[in-house]
Coordinates of C-alpha atoms in Angstrom, one line a residue:
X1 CA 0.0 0.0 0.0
X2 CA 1.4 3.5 -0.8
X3 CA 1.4 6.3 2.0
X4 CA -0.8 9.1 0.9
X5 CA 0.3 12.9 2.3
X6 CA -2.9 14.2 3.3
X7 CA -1.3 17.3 4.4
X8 CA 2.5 19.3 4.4
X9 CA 3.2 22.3 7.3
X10 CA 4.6 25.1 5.9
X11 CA 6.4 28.0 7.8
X12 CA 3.2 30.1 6.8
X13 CA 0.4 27.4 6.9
X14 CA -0.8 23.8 6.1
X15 CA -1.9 22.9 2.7
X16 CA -4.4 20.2 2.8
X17 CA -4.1 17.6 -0.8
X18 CA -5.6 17.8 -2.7
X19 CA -5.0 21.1 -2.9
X20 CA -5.4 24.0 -5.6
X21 CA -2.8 26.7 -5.6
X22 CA -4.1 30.0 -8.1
X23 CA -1.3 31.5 -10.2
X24 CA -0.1 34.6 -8.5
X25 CA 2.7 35.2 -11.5
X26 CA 3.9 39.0 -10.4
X27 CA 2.9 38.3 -6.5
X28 CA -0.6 38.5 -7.5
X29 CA -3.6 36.9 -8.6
X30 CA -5.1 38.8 -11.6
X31 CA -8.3 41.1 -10.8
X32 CA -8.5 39.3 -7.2
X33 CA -6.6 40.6 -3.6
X34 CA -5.1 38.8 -0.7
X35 CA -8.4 39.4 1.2
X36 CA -10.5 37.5 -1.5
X37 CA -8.6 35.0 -2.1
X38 CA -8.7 33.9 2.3
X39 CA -12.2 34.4 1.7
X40 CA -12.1 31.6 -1.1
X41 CA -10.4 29.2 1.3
X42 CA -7.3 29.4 -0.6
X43 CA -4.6 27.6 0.9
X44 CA -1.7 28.7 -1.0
X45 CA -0.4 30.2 -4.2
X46 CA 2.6 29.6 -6.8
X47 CA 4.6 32.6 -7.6
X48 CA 7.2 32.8 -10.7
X49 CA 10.8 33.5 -9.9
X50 CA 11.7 34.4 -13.6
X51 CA 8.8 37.2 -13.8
X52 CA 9.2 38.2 -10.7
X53 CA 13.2 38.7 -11.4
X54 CA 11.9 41.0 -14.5
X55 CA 9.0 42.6 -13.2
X56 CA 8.7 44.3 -10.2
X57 CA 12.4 43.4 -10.5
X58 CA 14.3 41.4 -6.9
X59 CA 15.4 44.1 -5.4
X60 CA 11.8 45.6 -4.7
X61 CA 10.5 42.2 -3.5
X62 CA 14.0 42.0 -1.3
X63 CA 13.6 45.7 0.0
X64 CA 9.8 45.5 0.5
X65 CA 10.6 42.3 3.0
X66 CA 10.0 38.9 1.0
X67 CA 7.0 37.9 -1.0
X68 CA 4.8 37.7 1.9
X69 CA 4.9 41.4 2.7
X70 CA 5.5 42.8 -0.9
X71 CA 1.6 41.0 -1.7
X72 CA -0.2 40.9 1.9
X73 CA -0.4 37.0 1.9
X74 CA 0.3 35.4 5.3
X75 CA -0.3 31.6 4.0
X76 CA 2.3 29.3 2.0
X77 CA 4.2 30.7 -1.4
X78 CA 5.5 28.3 -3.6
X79 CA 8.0 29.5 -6.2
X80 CA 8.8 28.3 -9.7
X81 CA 11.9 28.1 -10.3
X82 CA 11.8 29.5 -13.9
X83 CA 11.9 26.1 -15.7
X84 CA 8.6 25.8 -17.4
X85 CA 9.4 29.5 -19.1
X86 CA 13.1 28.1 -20.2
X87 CA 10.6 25.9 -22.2
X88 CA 7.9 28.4 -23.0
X89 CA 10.6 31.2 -23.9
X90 CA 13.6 29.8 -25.2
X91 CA 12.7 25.7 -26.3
X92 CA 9.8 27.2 -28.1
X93 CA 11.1 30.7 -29.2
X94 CA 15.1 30.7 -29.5
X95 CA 15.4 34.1 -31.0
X96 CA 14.4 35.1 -27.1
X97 CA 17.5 33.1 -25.8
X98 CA 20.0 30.2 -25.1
X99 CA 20.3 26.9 -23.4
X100 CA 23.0 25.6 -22.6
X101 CA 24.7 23.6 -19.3
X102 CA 25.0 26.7 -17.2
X103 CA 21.5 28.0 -16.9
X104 CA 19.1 30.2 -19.8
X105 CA 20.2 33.3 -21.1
X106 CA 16.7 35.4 -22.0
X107 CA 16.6 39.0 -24.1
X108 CA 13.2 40.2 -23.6
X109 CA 11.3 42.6 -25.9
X110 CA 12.8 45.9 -25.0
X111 CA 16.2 43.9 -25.3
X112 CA 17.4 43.5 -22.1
X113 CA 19.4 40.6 -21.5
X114 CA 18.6 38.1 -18.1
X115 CA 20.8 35.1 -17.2
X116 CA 18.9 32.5 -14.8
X117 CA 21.1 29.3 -13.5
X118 CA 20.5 26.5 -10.9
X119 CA 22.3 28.6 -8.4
X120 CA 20.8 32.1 -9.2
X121 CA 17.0 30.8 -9.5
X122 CA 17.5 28.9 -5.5
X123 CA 19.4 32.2 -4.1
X124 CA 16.6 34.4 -5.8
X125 CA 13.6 32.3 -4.1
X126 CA 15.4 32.1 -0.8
X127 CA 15.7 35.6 -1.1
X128 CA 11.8 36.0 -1.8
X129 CA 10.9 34.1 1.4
X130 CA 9.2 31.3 -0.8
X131 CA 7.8 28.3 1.7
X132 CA 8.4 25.9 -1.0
X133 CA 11.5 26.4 -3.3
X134 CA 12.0 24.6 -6.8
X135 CA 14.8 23.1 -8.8
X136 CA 16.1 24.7 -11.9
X137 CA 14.6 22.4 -14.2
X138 CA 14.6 21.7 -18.1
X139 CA 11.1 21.2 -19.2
X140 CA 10.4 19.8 -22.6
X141 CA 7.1 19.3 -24.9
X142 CA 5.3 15.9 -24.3
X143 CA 5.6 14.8 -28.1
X144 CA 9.6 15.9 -28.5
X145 CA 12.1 13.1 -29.5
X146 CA 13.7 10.4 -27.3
X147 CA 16.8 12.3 -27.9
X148 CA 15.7 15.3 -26.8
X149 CA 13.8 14.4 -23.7
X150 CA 16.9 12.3 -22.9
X151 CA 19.6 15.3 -23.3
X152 CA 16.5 17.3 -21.3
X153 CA 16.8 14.3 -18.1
X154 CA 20.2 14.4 -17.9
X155 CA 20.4 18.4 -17.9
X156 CA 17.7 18.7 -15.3
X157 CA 19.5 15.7 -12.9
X158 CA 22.5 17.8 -13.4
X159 CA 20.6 21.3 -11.9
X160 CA 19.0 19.6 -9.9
X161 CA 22.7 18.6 -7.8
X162 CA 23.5 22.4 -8.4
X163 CA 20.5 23.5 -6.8
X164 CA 21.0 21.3 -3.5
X165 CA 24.4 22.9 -3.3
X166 CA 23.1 25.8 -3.4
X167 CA 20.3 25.7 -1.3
X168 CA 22.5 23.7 1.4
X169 CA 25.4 26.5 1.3
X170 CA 22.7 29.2 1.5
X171 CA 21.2 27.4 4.9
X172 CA 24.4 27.1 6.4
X173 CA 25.5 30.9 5.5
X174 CA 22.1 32.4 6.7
X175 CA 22.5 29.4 9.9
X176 CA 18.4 28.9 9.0
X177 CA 17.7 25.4 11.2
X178 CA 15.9 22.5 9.6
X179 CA 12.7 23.9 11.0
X180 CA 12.6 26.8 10.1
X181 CA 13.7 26.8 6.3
X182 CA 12.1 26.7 3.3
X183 CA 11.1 23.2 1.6
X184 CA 13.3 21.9 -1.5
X185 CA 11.6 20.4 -4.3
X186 CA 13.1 18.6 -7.1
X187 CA 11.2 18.5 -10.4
X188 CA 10.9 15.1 -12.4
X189 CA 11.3 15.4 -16.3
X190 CA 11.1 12.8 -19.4
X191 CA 8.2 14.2 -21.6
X192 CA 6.0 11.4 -22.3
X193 CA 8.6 8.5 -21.9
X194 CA 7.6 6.0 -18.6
X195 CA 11.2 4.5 -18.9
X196 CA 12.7 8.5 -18.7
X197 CA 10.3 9.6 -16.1
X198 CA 11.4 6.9 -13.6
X199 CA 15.6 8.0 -14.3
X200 CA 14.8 10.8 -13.7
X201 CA 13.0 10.6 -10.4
X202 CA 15.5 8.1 -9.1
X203 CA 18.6 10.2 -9.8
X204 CA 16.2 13.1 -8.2
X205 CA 15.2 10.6 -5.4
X206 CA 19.1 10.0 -4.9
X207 CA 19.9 13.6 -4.4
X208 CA 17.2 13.9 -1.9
X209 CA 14.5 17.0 -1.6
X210 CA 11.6 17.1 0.7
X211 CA 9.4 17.1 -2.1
X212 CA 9.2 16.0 -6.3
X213 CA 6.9 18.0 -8.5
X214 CA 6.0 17.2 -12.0
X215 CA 7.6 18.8 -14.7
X216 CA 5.9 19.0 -18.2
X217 CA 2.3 19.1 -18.8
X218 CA 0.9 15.5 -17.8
X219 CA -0.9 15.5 -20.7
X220 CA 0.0 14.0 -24.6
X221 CA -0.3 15.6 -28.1
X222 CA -4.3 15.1 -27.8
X223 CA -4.2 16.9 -24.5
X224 CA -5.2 13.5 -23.0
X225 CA -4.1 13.2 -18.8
X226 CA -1.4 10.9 -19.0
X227 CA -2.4 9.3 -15.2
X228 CA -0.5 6.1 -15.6
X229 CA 2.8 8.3 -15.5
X230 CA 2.0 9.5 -11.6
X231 CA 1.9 5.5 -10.9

């Protein structure tokens, strides 16, 4: 029998599973405040580290006290590491960027040039006071080649050791206890390959995190739920 989590204590509150978690991209949740959302029941909301890092830019989010403060939520944050818009931005556009080994190098619009690695993405979420904190990962499209899902594995297994560096060195530098830190998540790649999926969490599982999300959109070309891949 598998061991269901029913619940997972945060530094700023419990989130019960299953749980739904609104998008709050830029610290907020579009057209709704911090007030409606508690009146919703809303546990908890993801944030993105790569927007954020653009727009209201770190150092306002660092200077107005952490994520918490900068949007008037007192309940759990999670923040994305920035991996599903290396796919978004720079797999599916590339005259917006690079990927390579080190990290994503992204020019937006306007031209200005931002540079997001494993290391930079943990000490920017730290820095944000996130409750959960995310791997640097290398998200592909479902339907791309066994090649390209492979090279896509091995890149995020590879951040994904960079990142717990990181985060570890951070811990110890700031001297934040066990209790009272954020929680590290790994994120499990492979596209729509079982055989991928399961190297991927294993490396991930030998690293150790407190937590695995999924990465990709569980869903194939047909937009069908892949559920036999969270078996």
């Amino acid at each position: 029998m598998k061991a269901v989590l029913k619940e997972l204590t945060l530094a700023h509150g419990t989130l019960h599973f299953p749980v739904f978690l609104p998008d709050a991209t830029r610290a907020v949740v579009r057209a709704v405040d911090s007030a409606d959302l508690v009146g919703c029941g809303v546990e908890g909301v993801v944030m993105s580290t790569f927007h954020l890092m653009q727009h209201p830019g770190s150092s306002v989010v660092q200077n107005a006290g952490g994520l918490h403060a900068f949007a008037g939520w007192d309940r759990p944050i999670l923040t994305d590491s920035g991996g599903f818009q290396v796919y978004s931005l720079v797999r599916q556009n590339p005259k917006y960027g690079t990927l390579n080994e080190k990290g994503m190098i992204y020019r937006n619009e306007q031209g200005e040039k931002y540079n997001l690695t494993p290391e930079k993405s943990i000490q920017l979420q730290v820095s944000y006071g996130g409750d959960v904190v995310f791997c640097l990962d290398d998200c592909t499209h479902v339907d791309a080649d066994d090649a390209v899902q492979a090279d896509a594995v091995q890149r995020t297994i590879k951040w994904a050791r960079r990142c717990r560096d990181a985060f570890d060195q951070l811990m110890a530098q700031k001297k934040i206890s066990d209790a009272d830190r954020p929680k590290l998540f790994g994120v499990v790649q492979g596209g729509g390959s079982r055989e991928l999926r399961q190297e991927c969490a294993e490396a991930l599982l030998e690293i150790g995190f407190d937590g695995y999300g999924y990465g990709g959109y569980p869903l194939d070309g047909d937009h069908k739920l892949l559920t036999e891949m969270f078996a």
